[in-house]
XYZ file of C-alpha atoms in Angstrom:
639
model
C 29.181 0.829 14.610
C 27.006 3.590 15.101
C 22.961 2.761 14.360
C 22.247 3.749 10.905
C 19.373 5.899 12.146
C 20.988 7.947 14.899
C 21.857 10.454 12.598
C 24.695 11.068 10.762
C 27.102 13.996 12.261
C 28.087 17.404 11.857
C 29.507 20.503 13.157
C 27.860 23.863 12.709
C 30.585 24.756 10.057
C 28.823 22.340 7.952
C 25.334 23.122 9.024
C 24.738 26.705 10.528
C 22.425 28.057 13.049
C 20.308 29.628 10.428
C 20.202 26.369 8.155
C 19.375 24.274 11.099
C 16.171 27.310 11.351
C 15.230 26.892 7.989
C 15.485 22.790 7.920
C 13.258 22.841 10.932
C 10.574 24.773 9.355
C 9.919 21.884 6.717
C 9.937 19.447 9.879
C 6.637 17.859 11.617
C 6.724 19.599 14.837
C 5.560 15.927 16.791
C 8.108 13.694 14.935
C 10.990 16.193 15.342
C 9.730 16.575 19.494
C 10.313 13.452 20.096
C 13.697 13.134 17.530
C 14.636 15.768 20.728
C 13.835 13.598 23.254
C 16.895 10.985 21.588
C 18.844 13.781 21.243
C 18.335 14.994 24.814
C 20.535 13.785 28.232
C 18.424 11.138 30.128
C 17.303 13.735 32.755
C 15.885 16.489 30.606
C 13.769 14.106 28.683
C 11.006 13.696 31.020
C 11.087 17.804 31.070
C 10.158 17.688 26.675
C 7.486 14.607 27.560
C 5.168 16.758 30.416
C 5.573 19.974 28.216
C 2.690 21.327 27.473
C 3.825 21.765 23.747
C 2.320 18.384 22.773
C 0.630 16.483 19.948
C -3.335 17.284 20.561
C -4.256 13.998 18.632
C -2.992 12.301 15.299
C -5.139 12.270 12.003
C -3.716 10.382 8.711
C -2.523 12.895 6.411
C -2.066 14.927 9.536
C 1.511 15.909 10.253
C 1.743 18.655 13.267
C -0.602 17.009 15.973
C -3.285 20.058 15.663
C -0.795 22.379 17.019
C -1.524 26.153 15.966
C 1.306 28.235 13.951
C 1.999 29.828 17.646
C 2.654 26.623 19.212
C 4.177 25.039 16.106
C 6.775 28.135 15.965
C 7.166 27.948 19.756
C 8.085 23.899 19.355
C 10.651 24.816 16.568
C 12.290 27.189 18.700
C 13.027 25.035 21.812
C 14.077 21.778 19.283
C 16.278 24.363 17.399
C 18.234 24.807 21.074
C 18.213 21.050 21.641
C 19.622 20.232 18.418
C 21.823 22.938 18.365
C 23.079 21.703 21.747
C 23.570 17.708 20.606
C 25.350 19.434 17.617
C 27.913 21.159 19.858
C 28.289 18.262 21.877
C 29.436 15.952 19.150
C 26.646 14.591 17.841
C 26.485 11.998 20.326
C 24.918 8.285 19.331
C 21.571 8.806 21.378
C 21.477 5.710 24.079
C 18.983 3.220 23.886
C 15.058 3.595 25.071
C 13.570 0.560 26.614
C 10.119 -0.683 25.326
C 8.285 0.925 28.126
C 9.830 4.479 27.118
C 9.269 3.694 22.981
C 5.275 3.020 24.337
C 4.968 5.904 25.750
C 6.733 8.306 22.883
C 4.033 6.079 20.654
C 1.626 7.724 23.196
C 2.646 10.898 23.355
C 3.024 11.438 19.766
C -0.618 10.191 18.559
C -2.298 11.983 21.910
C -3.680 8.841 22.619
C -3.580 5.139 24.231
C -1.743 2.115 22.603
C -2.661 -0.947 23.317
C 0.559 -3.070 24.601
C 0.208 -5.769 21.710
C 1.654 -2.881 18.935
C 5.014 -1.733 20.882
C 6.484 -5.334 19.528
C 5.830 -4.099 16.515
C 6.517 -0.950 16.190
C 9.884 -1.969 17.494
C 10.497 -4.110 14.913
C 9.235 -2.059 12.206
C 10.980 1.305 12.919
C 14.564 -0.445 14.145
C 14.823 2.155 16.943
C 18.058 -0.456 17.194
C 19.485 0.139 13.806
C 18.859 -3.489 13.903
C 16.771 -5.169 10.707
C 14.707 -8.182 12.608
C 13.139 -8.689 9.591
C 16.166 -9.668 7.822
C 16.525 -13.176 9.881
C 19.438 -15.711 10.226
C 20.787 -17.353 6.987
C 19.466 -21.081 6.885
C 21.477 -23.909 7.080
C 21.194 -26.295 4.303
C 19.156 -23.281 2.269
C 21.766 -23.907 -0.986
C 19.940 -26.997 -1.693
C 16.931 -25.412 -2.008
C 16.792 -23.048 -5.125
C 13.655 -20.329 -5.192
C 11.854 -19.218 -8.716
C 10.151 -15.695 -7.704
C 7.651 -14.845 -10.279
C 7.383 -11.170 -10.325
C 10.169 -7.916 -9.868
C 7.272 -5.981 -8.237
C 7.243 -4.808 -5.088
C 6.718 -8.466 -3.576
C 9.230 -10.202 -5.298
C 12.077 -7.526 -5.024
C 11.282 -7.869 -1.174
C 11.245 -11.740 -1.655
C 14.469 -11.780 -3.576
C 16.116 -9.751 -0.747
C 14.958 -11.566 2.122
C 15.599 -15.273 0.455
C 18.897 -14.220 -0.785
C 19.598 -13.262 2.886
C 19.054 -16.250 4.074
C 20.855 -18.009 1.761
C 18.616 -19.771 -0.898
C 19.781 -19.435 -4.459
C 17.016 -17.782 -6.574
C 15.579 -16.731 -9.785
C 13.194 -13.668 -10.200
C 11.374 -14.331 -13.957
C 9.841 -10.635 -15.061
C 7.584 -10.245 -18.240
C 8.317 -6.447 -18.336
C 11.850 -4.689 -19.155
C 12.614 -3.613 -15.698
C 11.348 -3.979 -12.072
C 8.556 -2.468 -10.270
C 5.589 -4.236 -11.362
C 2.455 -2.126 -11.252
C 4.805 0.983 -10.659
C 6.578 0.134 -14.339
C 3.390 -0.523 -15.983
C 0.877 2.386 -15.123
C 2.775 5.348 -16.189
C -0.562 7.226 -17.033
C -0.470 10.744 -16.326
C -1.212 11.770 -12.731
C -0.589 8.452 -11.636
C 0.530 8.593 -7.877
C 0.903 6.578 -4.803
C -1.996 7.365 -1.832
C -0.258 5.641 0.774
C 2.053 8.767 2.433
C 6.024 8.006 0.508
C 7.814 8.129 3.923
C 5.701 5.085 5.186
C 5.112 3.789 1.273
C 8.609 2.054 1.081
C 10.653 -0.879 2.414
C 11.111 -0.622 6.088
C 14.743 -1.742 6.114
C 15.014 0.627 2.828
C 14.112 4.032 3.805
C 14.139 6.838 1.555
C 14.898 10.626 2.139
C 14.678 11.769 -1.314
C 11.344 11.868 -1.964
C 10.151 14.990 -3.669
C 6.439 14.810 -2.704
C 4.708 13.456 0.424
C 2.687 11.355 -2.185
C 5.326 11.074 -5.014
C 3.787 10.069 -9.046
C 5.066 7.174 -10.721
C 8.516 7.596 -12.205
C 10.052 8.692 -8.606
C 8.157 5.321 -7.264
C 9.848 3.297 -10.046
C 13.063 5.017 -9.466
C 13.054 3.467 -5.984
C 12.144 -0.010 -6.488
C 14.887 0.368 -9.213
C 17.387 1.541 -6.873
C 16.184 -0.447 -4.211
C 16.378 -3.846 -6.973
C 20.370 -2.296 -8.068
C 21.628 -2.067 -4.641
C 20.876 -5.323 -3.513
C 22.373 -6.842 -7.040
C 19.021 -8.462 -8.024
C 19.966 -8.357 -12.002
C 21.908 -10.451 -11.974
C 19.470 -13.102 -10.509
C 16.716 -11.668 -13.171
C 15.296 -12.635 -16.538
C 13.333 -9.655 -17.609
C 10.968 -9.766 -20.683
C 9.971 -13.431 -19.968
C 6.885 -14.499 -18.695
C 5.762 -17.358 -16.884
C 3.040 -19.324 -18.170
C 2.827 -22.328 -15.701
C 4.080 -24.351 -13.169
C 3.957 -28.195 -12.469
C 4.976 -30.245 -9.138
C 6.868 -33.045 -9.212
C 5.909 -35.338 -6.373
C 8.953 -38.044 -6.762
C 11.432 -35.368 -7.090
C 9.899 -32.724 -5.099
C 10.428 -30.308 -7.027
C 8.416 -27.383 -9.184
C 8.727 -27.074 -13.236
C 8.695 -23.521 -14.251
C 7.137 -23.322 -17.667
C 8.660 -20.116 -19.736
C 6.554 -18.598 -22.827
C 10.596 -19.006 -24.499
C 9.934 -22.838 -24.226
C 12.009 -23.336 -21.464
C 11.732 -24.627 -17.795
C 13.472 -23.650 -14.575
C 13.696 -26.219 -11.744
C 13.259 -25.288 -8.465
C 12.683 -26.647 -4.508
C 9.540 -23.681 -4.457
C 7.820 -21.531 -6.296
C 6.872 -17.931 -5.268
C 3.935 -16.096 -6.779
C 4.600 -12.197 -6.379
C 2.237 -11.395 -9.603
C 0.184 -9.110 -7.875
C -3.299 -8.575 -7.572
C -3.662 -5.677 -9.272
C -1.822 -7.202 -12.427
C -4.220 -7.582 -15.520
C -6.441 -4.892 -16.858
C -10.004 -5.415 -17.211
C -11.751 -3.577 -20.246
C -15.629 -4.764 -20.321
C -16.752 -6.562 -23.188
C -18.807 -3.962 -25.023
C -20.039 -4.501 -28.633
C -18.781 -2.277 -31.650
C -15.477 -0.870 -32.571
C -14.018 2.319 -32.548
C -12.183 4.326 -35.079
C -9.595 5.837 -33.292
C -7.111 5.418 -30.501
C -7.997 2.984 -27.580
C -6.356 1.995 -24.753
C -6.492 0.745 -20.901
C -4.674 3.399 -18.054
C -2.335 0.353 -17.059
C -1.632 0.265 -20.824
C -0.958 4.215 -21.939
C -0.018 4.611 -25.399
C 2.315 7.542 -25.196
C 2.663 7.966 -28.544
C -1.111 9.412 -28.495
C -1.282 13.128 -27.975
C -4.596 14.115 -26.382
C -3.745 17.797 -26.620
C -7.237 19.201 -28.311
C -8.748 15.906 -28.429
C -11.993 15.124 -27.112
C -11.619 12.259 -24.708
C -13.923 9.787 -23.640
C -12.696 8.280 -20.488
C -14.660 5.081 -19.060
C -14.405 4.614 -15.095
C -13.429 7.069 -12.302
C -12.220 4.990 -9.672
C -8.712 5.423 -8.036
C -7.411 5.840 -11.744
C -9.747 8.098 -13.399
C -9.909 9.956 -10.281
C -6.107 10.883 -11.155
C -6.055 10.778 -14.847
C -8.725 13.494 -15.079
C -7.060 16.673 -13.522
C -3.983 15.495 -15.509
C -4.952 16.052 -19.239
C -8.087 17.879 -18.467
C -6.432 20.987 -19.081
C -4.929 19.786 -22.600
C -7.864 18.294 -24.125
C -10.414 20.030 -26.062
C -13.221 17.814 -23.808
C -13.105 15.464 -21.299
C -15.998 13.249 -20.726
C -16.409 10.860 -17.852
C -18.658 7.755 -17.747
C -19.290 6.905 -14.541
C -21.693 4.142 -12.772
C -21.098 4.955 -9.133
C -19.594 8.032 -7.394
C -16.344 7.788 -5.151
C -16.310 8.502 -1.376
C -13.168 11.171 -1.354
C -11.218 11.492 1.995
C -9.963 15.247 2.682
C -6.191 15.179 2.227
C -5.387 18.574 1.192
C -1.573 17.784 1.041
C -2.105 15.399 -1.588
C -0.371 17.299 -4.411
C 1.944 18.800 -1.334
C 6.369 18.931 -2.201
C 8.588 17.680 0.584
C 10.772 20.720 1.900
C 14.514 20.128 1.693
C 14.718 20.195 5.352
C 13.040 16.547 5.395
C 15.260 14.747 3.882
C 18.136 16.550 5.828
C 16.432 15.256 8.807
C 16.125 11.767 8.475
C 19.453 11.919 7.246
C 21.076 13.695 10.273
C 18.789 14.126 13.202
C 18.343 10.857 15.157
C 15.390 8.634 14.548
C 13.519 11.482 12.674
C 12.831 9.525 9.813
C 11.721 6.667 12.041
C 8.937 8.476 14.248
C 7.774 10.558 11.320
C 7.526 6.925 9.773
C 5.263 5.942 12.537
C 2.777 9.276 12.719
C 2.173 8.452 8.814
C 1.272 4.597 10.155
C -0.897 5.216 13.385
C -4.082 7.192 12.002
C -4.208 4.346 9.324
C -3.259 0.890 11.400
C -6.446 -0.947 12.324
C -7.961 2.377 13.542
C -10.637 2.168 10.331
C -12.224 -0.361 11.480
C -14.427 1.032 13.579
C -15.755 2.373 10.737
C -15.803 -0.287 8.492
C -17.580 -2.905 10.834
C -20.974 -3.244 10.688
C -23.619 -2.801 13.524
C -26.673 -5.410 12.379
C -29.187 -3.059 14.346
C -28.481 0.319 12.860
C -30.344 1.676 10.402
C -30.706 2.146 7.670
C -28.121 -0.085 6.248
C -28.256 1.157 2.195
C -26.668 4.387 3.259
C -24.332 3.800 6.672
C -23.606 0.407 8.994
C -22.790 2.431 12.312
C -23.469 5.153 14.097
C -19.763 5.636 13.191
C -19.583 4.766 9.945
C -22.467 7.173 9.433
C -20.504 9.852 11.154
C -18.184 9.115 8.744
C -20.612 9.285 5.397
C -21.463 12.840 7.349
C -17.670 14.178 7.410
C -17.307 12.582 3.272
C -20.434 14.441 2.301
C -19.558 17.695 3.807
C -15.969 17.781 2.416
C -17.498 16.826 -1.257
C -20.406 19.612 -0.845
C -18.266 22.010 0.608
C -16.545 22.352 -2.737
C -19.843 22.489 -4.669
C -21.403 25.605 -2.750
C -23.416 26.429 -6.127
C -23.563 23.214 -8.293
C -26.355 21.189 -7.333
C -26.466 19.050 -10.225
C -23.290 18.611 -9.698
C -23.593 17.484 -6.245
C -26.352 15.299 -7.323
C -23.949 12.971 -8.973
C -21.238 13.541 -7.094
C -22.488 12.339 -3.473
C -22.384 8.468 -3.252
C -25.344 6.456 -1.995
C -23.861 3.518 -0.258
C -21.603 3.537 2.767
C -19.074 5.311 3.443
C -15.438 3.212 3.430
C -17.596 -0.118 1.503
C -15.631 0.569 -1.386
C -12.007 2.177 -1.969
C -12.341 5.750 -0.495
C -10.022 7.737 -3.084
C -7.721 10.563 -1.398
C -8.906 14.299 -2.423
C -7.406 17.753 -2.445
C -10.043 18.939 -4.442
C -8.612 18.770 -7.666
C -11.494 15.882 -8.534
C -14.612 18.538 -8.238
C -12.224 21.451 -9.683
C -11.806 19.255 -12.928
C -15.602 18.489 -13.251
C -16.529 22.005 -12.563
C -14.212 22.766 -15.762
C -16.266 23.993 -18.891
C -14.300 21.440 -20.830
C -15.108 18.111 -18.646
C -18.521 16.211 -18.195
C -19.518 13.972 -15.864
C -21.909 11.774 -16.812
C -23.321 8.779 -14.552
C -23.476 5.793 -17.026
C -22.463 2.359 -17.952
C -21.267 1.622 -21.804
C -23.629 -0.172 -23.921
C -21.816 0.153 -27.463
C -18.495 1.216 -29.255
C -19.290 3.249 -32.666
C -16.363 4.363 -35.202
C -16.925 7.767 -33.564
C -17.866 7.307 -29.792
C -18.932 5.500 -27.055
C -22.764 4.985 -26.473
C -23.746 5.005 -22.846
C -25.985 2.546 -21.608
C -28.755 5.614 -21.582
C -28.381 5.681 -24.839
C -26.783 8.426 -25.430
C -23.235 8.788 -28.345
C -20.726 10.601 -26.557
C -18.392 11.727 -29.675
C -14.415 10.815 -29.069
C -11.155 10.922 -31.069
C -9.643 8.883 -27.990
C -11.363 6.250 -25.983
C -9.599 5.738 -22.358
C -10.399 2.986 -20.536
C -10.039 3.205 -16.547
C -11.567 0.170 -15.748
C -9.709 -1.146 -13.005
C -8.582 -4.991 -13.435
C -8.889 -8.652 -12.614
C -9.398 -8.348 -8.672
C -10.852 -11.622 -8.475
C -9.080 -13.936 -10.711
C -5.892 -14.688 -8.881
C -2.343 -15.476 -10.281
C -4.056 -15.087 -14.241
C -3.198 -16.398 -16.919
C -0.529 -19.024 -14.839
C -1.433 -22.077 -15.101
C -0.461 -24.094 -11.404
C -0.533 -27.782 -11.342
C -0.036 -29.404 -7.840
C -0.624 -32.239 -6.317
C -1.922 -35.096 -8.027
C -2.465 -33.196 -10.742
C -4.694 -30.550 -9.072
C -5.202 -27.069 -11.333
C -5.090 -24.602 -8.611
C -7.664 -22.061 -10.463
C -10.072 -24.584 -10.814
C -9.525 -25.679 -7.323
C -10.089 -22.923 -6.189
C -13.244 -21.857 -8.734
C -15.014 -18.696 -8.305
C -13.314 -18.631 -3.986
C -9.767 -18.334 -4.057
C -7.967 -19.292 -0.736
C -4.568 -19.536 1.227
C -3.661 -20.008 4.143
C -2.899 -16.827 5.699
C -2.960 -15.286 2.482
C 0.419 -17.327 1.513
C 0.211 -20.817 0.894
C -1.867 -23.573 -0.455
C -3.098 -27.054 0.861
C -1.788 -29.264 -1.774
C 0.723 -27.524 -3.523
C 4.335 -28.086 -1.957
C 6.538 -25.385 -1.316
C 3.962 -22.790 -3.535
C 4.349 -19.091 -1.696
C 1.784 -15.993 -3.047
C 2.379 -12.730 -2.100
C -0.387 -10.187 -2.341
C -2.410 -13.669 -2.525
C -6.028 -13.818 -1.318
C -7.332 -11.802 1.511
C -4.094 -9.567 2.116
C -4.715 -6.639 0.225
C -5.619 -3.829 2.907
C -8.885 -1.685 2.965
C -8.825 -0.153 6.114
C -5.421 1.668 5.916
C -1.720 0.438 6.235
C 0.319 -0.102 3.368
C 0.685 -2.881 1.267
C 3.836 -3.056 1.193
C 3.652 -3.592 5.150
C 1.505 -6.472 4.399
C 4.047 -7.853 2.069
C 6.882 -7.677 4.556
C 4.744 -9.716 6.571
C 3.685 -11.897 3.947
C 7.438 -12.400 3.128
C 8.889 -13.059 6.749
C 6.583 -16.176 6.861
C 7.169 -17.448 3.443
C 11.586 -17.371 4.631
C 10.187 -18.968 8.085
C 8.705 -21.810 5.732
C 11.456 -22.141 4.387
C 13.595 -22.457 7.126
C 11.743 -25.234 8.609
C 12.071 -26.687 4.981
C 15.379 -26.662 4.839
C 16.507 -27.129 8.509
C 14.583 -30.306 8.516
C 15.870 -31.705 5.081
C 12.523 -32.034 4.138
C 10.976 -32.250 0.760
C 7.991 -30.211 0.935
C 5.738 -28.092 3.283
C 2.015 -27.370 3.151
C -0.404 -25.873 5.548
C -2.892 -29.040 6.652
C -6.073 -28.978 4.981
C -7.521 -28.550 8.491
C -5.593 -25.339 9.331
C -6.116 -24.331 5.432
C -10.051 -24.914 5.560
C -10.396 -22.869 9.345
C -8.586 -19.995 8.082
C -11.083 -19.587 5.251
C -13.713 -19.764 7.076
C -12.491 -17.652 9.932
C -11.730 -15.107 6.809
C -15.037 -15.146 5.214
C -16.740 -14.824 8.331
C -14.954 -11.911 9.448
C -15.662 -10.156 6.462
C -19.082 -10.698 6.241
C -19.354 -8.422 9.411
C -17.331 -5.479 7.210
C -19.359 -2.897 5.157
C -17.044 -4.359 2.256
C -19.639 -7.532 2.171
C -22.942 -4.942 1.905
C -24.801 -6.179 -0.496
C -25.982 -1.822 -0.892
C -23.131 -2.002 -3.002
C -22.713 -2.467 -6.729
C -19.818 -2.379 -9.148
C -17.285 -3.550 -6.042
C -14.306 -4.766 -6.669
C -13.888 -6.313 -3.252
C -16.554 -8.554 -4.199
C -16.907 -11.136 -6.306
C -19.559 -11.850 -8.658
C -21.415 -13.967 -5.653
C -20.985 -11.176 -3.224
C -18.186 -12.761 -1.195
C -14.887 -10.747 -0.362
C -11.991 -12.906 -1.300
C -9.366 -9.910 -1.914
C -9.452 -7.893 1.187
C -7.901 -8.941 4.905
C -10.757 -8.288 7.835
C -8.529 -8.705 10.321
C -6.220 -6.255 12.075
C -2.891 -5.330 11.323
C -1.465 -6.242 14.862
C -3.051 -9.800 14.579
C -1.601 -10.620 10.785
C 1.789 -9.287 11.751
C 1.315 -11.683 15.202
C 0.574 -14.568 13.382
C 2.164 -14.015 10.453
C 6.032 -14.248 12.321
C 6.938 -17.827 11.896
C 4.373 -20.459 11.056
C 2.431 -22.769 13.640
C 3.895 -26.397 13.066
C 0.911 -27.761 14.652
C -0.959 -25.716 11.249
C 1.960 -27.153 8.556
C 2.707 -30.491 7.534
C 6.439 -31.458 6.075
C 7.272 -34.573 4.114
């Protein structure tokens, strides 16, 4: 069978000269070099490797390796003959490249070293051998061991698949109508993925439809939907049922699943994919108001803002995208704001994907896959640098490194470069904390456009009070509305809410855990059996990646749990207190030496309300994916 990303065939009857031209010009001139270098005969490859039409360095958001237009049309017109010649020829399945040849196309398409420890994985995760690691070995003995999954997000679709591949019978419970968690519920205008859509999906599940490099909401959906109807998860789903609690048996080992319909489901484990990003917060202000009210997560579309004056609270990651989106509809537009947002230049943000993408992945071998990889580079572990803090720099309220203050140098240019001749704009505009401490928002300058606007204010306050008419800031100040928006953000800190998880000897795990949630490895729990989180405490990502990378991860060690579960006969698994307790503290310590943890920082929702970062993983993506493979039996305990 011919690997699924070699590229599917054809004959220039189907595909002409001049469409191959024209699909090449939407291409990235690194990923479709090195698609060449597949497509090429074993001898001329080392020929497209020493040309000097190379990748000058990689960027994230980047796509063409800092080639100019001259070399960029030069590369298209040698790939055009090689692909024009592997058309001729058949098509041919491309033969295998060993390890030591995938390192050095990893090289030579970021202009840069790699570090042996990420060619395992970038083997696995781009299946250069049309081969799905991740997928595993169905478990023997797995049928006696049925699986709630709490959640149709992105977690527990990828949960479902991967369980039901290894053969454990499973439920997925769902309070909305339909899967895709966050993606179903925050259909707000503007609202978009930041994480680049070729690398922002399953890796077994690629997609080459997407119609923007950074596609909004309903085309997100629309693939965790297709991705949830292809695999046959409905009929495994309750939707529009929520779970309210769960209870462990000890004698039976087994988990009650407590239903808001009354009912209970009984099952052998439990998995948590509720998310973290889950339950809107809206502060606690005094007053009421008159007229419409709502949270972003919670858009009431039957409200027309067209000519209303808006008052929108926040302009975080939400705010940041609502704004441009109904600023041009509303009569005014005000913004309450406590702290500004460091913006990261991504001019492409808004950017459409040219048809000739999708025909690539599609047909041209392993396109998809490298092109993949340059979206993953710039962005896997290589923020750090930035983000970790040097204790002898100075001064620490404004940068933690010489680099992260290089950094705060490149953010501040890019946001006053768009300013030339509003100070007072700039004035609120410009953060005055770190650079990278909190989440850096992605920018094609559509943010400073929409401020700029006659019709939008930007004013840097708190809320004090609601009136019938407005929203008082905390300067005193009535800011008149006929619609309130809140784009607060939500719940960070308070993991799995409202569910209500009762394990061992009668343990609640929220007030367990109190005001520092913990698992180990960000997935499971000393005493509570056979209890799985996804997206669980310290996993979400701050220095780049995706999360749904981290979930894959998260996912292949909850199965490998499972396994030794079931292969064993055993009743229940559990990390050892001992292994639970040194992986919070090795957490915690680690991210105490991350510009997350500065205490220059208000209004962070990486921190709790004690100043300790409980959502965000310090460590780097090569090391969680290491140890994240199969568990440690010396760290796990079965009875």
């Amino acid at each position: 069978m011919r690997n699924v990303h070699a590229g599917l065939p054809f004959t220039a009857a189907e595909f002409s000269d001049e469409q191959l031209a024209a699909a090449l010009e939407d291409l990235s001139v690194p990923a479709l070099l090195v698609s060449c270098v597949h497509m090429s005969r074993p001898e001329d490859r080392a020929a497209i490797l020493a040309s000097e039409l190379r990748p000058q360095g990689s960027f994230l958001n980047e796509y063409q390796g800092f080639l100019d237009a001259d070399a960029q049309a030069r590369a298209r017109a040698f790939a055009l003959d090689v692909v024009r010649d592997w058309r001729d020829r058949g098509c041919p399945e491309p033969e295998p490249v060993s390890p030591a040849m995938v390192k050095q196309l990893m090289e030579w398409i970021v202009g840069a070293a790699v570090g042996d420890e990420y060619v395992p994985l970038v083997l696995e995760e781009l299946e250069l051998d049309g081969a799905d690691e991740r997928a595993g070995a169905p478990v023997a003995g797995a049928a006696d061991y049925p699986v709630v999954i709490i959640g149709a997000g992105m977690s527990g679709i990828l949960a479902a698949i991967r369980v039901s591949q290894a053969g454990f019978p499973f439920v997925i419970v769902e309070k909305n109508a339909g899967p895709g968690g966050t993606w179903w519920e925050n259909s707000y205008p503007g609202a978009r993925v930041d994480v680049g859509s070729h690398f922002y999906c399953y890796s077994f599940e690629p997609a080459d439809h997407w119609t923007e490099f950074f596609p909004q909401q309903p085309e997100v959906q629309a693939y965790f939907q297709g991705v949830f109807d292809k695999h046959g998860l409905g009929d495994h789903t309750r939707f529009s049922t929520e779970v309210v609690g769960a209870t462990w048996d000890e004698a039976a080992g087994t988990w009650s699943v407590e239903l808001d319909t009354g009912e209970s489901l009984v099952a052998r484990a439990v998995v948590a994919a509720v998310g973290q990003m889950n339950r809107p917060f809206v502060p606690d202000v005094p007053g009421g108001f008159d007229g419409p009210a709502f949270h972003t997560a919670r858009w009431d579309h039957d409200v027309d803002v067209t000519g209303k004056r808006v008052v929108m609270v926040g302009a975080g990651a939400t705010g940041f995208q609502v704004a441009p989106a109904i600023a041009d509809q509303v009569k005014s537009l005000t913004v309450l704001q406590r702290t500004a947002q460091w913006m990261f230049p991504n001019p492409g943000y808004h950017d459409r994907v040219g048809p000739g993408v999708g025909w690539a992945i599609r047909h041209l071998p392993f396109y998809g896959r490298w092109f993949r990889f340059l979206i993953f580079w710039p962005s896997c572990d290589a923020a750090f640098a930035a983000a970790k803090v040097d204790p002898d720099w100075e001064p620490q309220a404004t940068s933690v490194s010489e680099i992260n203050d290089i950094v705060r140098t490149m953010f501040s240019e890019w946001i006053t470069s768009q300013l030339p001749d509003d100070p007072e704009l700039v004035a609120k505009v410009v953060p005055d904390y770190p650079a990278t401490g909190k989440r850096t928002l992605q920018d094609n300058g559509s943010w400073l456009q929409t401020l700029s606007r006659d019709n939008v204010t930007l004013v840097r306050a708190g809320v004090d009070r609601l009136e019938a008419d407005g929203v008082v800031d905390d300067q005193g100040e009535l800011h008149p509305a006929d619609v309130v928006v809140w784009a607060t953000g939500f719940r960070v800190n308070d993991f799995l809410l409202p569910l209500r998880i009762i394990g061992r000897d009668g343990q609640d795990l929220r007030e367990t855990w109190g005001s520092a949630p913990r698992a180990h490895l960000g997935v499971t729990v000393s005493g509570f059996p056979n209890l799985f989180l996804l997206y669980g405490p310290n996993t979400n990502l701050a220095s780049g990646g995706s999360i749904i990378f981290a979930s894959e991860c998260e996912v292949t060690f909850m199965v490998e749990c499972l396994r030794l579960l079931a292969e064993s006969g055993s009743a229940a698994i559990e990390p050892t207190r001992a292994a639970y307790d040194d992986w919070y503290e090795r957490v915690q310590a680690e991210a105490q030496t991350m510009v997350w943890a500065s205490p220059h920082i208000e209004h962070n929702y990486y921190k709790n309300a004690e100043g300790d970062v409980h959502g965000i993983n310090p460590f780097r993506i090569v090391d969680y994916w290491g140890w994240t493979r199969r568990p440690d039996p010396a760290d796990y305990q079965l009875s």
